[in-house]
PDB file of C-alpha atoms in Angstrom:
ATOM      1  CA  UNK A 544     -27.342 -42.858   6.547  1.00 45.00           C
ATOM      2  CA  UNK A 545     -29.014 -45.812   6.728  1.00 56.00           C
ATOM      3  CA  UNK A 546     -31.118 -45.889   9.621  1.00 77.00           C
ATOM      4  CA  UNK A 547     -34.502 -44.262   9.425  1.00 81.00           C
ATOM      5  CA  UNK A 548     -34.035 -40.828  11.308  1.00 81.00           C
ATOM      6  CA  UNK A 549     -30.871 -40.206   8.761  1.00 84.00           C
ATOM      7  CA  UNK A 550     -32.983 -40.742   6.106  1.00 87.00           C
ATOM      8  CA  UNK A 551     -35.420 -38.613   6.920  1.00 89.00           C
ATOM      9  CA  UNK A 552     -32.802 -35.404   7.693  1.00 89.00           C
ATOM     10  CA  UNK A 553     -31.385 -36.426   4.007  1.00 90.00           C
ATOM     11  CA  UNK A 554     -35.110 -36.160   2.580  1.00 91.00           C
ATOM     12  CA  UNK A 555     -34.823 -32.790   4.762  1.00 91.00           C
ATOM     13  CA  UNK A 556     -31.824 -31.749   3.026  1.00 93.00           C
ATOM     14  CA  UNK A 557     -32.746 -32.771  -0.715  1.00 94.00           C
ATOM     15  CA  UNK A 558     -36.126 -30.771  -0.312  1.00 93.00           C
ATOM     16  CA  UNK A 559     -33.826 -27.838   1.098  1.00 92.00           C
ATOM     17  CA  UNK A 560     -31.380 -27.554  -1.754  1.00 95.00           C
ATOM     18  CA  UNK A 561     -34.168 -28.046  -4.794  1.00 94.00           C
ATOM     19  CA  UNK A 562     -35.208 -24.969  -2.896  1.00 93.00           C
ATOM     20  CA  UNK A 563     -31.984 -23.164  -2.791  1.00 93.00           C
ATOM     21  CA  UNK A 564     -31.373 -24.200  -6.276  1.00 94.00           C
ATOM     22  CA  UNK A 565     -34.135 -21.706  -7.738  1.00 92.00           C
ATOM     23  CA  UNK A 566     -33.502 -18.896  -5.125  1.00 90.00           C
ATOM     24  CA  UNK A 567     -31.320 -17.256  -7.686  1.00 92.00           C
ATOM     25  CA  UNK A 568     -33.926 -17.087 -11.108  1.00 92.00           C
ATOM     26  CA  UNK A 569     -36.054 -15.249  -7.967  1.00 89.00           C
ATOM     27  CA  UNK A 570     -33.694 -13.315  -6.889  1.00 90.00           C
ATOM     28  CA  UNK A 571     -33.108 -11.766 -10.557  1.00 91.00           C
ATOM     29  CA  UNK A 572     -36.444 -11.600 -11.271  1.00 89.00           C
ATOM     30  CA  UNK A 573     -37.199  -9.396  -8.430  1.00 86.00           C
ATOM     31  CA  UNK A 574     -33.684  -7.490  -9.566  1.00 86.00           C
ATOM     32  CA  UNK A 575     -35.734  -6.761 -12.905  1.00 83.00           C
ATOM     33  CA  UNK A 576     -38.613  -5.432 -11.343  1.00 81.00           C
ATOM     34  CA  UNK A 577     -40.796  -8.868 -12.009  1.00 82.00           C
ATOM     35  CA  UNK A 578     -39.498  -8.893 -15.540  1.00 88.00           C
ATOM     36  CA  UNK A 579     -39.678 -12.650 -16.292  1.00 91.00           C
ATOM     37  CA  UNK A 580     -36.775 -13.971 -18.468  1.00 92.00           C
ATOM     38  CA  UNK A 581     -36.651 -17.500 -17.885  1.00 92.00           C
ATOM     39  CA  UNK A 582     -39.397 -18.563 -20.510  1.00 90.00           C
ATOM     40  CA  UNK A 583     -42.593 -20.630 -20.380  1.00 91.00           C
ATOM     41  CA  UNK A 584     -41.505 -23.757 -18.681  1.00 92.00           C
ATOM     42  CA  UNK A 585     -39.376 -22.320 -15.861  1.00 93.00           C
ATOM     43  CA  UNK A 586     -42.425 -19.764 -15.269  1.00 92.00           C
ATOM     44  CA  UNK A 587     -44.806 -23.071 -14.926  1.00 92.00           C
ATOM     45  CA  UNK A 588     -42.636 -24.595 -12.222  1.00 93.00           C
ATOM     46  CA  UNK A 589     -40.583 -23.100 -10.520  1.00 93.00           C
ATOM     47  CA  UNK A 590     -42.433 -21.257  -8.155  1.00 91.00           C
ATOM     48  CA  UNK A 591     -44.680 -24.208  -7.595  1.00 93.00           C
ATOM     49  CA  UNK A 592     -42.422 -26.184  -6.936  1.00 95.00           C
ATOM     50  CA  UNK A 593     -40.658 -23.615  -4.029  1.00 93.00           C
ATOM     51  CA  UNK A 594     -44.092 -24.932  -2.469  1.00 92.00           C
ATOM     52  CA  UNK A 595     -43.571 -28.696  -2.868  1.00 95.00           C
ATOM     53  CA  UNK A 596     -39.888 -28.021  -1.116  1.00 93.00           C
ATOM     54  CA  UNK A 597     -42.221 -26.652   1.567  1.00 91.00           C
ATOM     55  CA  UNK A 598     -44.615 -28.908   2.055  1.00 94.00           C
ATOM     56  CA  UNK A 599     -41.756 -31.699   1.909  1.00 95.00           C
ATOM     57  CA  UNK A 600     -39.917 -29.704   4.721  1.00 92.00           C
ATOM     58  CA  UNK A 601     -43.299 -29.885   6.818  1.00 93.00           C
ATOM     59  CA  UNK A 602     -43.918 -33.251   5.990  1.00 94.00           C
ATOM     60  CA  UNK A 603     -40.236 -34.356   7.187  1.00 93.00           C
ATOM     61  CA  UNK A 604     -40.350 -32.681  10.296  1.00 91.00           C
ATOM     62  CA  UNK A 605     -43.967 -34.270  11.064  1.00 93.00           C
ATOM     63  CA  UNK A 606     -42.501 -37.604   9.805  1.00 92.00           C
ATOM     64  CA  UNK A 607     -39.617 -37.220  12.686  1.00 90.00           C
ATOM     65  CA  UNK A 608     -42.212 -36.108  15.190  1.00 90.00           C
ATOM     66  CA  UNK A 609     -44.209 -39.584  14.486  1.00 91.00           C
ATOM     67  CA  UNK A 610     -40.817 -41.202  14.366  1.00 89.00           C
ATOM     68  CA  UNK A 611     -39.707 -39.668  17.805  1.00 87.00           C
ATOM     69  CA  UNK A 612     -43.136 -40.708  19.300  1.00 90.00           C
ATOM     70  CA  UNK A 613     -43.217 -44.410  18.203  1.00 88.00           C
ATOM     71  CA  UNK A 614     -39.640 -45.044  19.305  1.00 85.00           C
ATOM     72  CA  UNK A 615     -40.602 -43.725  23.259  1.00 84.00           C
ATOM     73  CA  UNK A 616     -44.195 -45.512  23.171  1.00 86.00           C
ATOM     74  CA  UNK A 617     -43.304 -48.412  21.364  1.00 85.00           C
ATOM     75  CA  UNK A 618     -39.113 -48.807  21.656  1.00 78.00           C
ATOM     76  CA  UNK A 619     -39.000 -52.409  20.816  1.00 76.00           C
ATOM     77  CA  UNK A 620     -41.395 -52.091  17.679  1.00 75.00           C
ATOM     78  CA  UNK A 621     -38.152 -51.542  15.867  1.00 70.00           C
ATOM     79  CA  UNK A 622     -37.679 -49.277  12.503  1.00 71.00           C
ATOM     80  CA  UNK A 623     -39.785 -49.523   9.220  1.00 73.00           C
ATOM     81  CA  UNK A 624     -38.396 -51.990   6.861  1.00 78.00           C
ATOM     82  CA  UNK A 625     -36.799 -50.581   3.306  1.00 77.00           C
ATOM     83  CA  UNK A 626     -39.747 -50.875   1.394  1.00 81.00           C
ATOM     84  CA  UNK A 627     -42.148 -48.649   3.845  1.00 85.00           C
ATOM     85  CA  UNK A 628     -39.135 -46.170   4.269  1.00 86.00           C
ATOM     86  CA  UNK A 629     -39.518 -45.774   0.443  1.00 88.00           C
ATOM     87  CA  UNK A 630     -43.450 -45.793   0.638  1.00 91.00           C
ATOM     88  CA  UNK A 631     -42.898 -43.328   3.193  1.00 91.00           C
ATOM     89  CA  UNK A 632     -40.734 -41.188   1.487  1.00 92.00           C
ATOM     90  CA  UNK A 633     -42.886 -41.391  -1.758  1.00 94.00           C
ATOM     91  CA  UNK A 634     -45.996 -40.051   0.413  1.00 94.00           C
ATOM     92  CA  UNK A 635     -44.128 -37.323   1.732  1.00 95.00           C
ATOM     93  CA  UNK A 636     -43.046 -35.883  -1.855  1.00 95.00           C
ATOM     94  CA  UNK A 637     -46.321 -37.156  -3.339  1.00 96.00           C
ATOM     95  CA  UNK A 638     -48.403 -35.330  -0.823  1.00 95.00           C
ATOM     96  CA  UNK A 639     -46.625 -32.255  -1.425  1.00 95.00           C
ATOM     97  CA  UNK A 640     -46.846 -32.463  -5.332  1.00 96.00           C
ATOM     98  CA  UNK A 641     -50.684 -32.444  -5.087  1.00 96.00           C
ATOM     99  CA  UNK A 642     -51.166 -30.139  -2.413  1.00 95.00           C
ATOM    100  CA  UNK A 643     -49.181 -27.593  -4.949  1.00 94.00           C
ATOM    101  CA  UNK A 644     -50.892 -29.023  -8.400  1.00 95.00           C
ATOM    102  CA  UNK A 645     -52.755 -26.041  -8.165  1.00 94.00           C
ATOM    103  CA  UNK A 646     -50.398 -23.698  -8.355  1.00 92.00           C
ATOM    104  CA  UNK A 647     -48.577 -25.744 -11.296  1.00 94.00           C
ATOM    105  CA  UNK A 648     -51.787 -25.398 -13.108  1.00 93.00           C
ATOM    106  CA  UNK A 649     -52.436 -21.372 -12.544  1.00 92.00           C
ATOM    107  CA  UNK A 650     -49.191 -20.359 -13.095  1.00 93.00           C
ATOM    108  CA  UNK A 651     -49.291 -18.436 -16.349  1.00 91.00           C
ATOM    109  CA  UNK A 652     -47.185 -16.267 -18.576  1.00 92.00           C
ATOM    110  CA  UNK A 653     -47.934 -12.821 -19.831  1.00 90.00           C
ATOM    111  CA  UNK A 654     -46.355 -10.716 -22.400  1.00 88.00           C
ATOM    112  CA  UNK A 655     -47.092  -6.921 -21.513  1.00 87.00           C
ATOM    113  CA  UNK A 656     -46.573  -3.876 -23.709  1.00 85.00           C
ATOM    114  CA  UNK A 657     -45.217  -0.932 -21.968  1.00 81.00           C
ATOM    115  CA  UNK A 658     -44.501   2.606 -24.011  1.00 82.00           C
ATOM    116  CA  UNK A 659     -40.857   1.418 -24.074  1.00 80.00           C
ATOM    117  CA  UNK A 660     -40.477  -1.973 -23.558  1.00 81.00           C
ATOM    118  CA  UNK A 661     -42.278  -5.429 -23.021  1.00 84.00           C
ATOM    119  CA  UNK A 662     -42.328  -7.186 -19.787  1.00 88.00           C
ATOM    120  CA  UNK A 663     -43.111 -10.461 -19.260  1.00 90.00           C
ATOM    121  CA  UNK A 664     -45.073 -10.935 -15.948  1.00 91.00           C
ATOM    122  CA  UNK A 665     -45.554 -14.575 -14.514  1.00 91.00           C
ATOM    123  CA  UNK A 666     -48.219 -15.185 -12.449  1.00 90.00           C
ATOM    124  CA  UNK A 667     -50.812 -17.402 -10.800  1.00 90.00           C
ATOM    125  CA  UNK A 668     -54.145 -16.943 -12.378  1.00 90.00           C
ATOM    126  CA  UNK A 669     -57.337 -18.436 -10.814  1.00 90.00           C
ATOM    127  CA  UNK A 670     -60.438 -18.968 -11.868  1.00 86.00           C
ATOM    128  CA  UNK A 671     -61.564 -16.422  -8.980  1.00 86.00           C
ATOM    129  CA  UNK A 672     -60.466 -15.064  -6.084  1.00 81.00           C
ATOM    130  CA  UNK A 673     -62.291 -16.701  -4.021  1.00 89.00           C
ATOM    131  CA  UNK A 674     -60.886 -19.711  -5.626  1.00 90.00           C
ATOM    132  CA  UNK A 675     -57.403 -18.304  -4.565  1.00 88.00           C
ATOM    133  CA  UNK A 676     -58.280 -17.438  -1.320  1.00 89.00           C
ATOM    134  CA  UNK A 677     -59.751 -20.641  -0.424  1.00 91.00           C
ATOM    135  CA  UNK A 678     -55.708 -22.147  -2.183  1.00 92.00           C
ATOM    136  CA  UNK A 679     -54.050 -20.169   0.152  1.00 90.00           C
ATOM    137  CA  UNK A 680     -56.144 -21.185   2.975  1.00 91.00           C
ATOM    138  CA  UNK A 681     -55.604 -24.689   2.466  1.00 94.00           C
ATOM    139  CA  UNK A 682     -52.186 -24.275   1.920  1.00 92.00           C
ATOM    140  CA  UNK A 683     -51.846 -22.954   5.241  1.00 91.00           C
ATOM    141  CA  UNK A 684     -53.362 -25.652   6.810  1.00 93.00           C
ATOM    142  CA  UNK A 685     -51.680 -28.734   5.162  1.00 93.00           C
ATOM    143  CA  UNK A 686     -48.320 -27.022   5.452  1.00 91.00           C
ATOM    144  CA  UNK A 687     -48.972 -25.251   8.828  1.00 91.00           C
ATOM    145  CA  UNK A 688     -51.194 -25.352  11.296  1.00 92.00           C
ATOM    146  CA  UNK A 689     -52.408 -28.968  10.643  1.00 94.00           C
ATOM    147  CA  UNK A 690     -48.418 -30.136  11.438  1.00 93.00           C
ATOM    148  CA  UNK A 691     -47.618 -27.716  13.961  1.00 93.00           C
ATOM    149  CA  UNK A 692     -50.843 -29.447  16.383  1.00 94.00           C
ATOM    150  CA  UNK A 693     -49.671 -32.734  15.063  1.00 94.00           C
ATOM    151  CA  UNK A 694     -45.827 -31.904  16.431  1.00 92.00           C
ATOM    152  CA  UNK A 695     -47.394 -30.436  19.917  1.00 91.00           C
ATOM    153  CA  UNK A 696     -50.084 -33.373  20.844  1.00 93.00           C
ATOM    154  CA  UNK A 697     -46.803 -35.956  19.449  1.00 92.00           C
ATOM    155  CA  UNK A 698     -44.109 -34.309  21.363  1.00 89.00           C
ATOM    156  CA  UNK A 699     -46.944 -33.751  24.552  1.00 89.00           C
ATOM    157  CA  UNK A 700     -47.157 -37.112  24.714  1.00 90.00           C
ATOM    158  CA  UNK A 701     -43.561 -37.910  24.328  1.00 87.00           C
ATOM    159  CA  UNK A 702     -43.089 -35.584  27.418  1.00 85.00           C
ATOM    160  CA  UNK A 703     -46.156 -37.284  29.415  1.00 86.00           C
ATOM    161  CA  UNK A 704     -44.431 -40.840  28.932  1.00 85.00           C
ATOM    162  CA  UNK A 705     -41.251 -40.224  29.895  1.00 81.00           C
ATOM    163  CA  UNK A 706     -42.453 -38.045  32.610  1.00 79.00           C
ATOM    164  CA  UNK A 707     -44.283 -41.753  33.825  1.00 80.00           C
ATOM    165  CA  UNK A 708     -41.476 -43.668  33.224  1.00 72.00           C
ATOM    166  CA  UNK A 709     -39.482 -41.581  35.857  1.00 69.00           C
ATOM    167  CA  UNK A 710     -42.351 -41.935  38.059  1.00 67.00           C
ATOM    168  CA  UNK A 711     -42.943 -45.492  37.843  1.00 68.00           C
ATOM    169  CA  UNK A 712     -38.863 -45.938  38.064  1.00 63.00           C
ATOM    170  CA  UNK A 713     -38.650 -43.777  41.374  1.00 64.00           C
ATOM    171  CA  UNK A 714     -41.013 -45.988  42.743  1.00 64.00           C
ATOM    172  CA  UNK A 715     -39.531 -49.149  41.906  1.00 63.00           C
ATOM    173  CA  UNK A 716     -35.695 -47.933  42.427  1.00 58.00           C
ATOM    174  CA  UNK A 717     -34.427 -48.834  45.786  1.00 55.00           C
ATOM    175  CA  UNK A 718     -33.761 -45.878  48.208  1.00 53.00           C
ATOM    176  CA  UNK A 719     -29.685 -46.492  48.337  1.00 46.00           C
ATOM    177  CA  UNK A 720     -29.616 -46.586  44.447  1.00 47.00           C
ATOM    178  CA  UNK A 721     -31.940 -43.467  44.455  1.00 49.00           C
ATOM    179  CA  UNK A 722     -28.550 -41.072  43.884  1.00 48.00           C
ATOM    180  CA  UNK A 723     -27.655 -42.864  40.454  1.00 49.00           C
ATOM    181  CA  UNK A 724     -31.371 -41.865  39.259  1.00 49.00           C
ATOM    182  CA  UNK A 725     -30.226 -38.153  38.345  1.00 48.00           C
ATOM    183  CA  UNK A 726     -28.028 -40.008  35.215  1.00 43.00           C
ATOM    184  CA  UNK A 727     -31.203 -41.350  33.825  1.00 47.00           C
ATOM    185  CA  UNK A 728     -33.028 -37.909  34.076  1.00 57.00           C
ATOM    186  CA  UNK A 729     -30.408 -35.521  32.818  1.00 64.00           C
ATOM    187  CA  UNK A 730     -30.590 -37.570  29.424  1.00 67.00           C
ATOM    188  CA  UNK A 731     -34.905 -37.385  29.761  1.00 67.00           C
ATOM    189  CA  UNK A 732     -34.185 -33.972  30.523  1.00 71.00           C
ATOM    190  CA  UNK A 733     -32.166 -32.790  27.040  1.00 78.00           C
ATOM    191  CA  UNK A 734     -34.193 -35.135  25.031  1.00 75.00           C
ATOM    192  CA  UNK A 735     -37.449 -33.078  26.566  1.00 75.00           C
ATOM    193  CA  UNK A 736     -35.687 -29.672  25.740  1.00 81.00           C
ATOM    194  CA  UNK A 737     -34.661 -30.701  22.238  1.00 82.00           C
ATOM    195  CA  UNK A 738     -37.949 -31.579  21.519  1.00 78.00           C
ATOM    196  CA  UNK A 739     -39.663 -28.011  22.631  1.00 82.00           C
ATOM    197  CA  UNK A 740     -36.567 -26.540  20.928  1.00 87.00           C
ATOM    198  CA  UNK A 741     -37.270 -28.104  17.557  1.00 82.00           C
ATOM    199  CA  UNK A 742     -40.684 -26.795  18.193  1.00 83.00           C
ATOM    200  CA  UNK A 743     -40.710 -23.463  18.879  1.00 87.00           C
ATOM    201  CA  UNK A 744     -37.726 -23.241  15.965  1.00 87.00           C
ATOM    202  CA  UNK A 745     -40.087 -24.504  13.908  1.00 84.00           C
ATOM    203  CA  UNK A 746     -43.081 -22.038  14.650  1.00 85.00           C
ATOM    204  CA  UNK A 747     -41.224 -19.006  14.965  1.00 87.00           C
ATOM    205  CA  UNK A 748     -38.998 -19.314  11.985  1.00 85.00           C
ATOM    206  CA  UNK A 749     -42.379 -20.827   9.447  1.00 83.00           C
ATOM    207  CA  UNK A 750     -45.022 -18.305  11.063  1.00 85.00           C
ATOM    208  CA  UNK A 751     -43.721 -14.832   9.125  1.00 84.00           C
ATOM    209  CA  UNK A 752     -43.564 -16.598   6.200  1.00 80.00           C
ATOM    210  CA  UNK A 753     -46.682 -18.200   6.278  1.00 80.00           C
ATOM    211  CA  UNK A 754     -48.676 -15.364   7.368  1.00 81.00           C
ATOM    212  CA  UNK A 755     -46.718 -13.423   4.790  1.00 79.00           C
ATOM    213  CA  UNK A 756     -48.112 -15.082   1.891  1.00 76.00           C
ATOM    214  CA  UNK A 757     -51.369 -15.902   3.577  1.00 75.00           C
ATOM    215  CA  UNK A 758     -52.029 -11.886   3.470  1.00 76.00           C
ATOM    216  CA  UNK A 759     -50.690 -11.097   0.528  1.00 71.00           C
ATOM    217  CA  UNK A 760     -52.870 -13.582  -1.293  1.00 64.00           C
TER     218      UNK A 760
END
């Protein structure tokens, strides 16, 4: 896993599984009708931190549309050296840390007496709504909207030049080597279709839940 695309998917995969990993405290809160069990500090992060995962998942796949798009525009610019992989990574899990200090910061704890029992609800408090609104607005954006027209004008363009390199090669490609040309474009041809798969994947599977938690907020 050394070379740069690798490296990425493994970024990909670490984000995925921090993710997975607090799925289940979720999964039994909701079992305990939002009865928080889990204490103070667990409250405090680990919801936030369910948005870092998804901002870092954003951030990957926007890093691998950039990657994709340098190495068709520019193929003999060659890979990013070890030290601005790692500055690379480091931006991609330091941009999602801040976009979700917000939420590290509101999340609160709250003890609540009911006739029978006490409940412990946690929570993201905000100094207003509006305040929150504007949060989930911006979270929408960053981890969103903002990537998905990054991906489509990256992956346009990676579509648009390969589309002129055929071009330019039909012209140049004598007529009685014309037959080998459909080799060349069958490859052009999956790389273009795995590229508006990864795409649409991408927006379909990230729109319910972002519109989800856009609404609900």
């Amino acid at each position: 896993l050394r070379t740069f695309s690798y490296s990425l998917i493994t970024c990909l995969a670490i984000g995925d599984f921090v993710s997975a990993l607090g799925l289940p405290f979720i999964l039994i809160t909701e079992h305990l009708s939002s009865n928080w069990i889990f204490g103070q500090f667990l409250c405090q992060c680990l919801n936030p931190t369910q948005v870092v995962c998804g901002m870092v998942t954003t951030n990957v796949h926007t890093a691998i549309s950039v990657d994709r798009y340098i190495s068709v525009a520019y193929p003999f610019k060659g890979k990013p050296k070890r030290s601005r992989k790692w500055l690379i990574f480091l931006a991609i899990w330091l941009t999602a840390i801040l976009c979700a200090l917000p939420a590290f910061i509101a999340r609160k704890l709250f003890e609540i007496q009911l006739p029978h029992r006490t409940v412990n609800i946690c929570i993201e408090i905000y100094s207003s709504p509006n305040a929150q609104h504007i949060y989930s607005v911006f979270l929408f954006s960053v981890n969103y909207l903002i990537p998905i027209l990054v991906m489509a004008v990256l992956y346009s363009r990676i579509m648009l030049l390969i589309r002129s390199v055929k071009h330019r090669r039909r012209k140049s490609t004598p007529s009685y080597l014309s037959d080998e040309s459909p080799c060349y474009t069958g490859y052009e041809r999956k790389f273009i279709r795995m590229n508006i798969v990864v795409m649409l994947l991408f927006v379909l599977c990230y729109l319910p839940y972002q519109v989800f938690f856009l609404l609900m907020e």
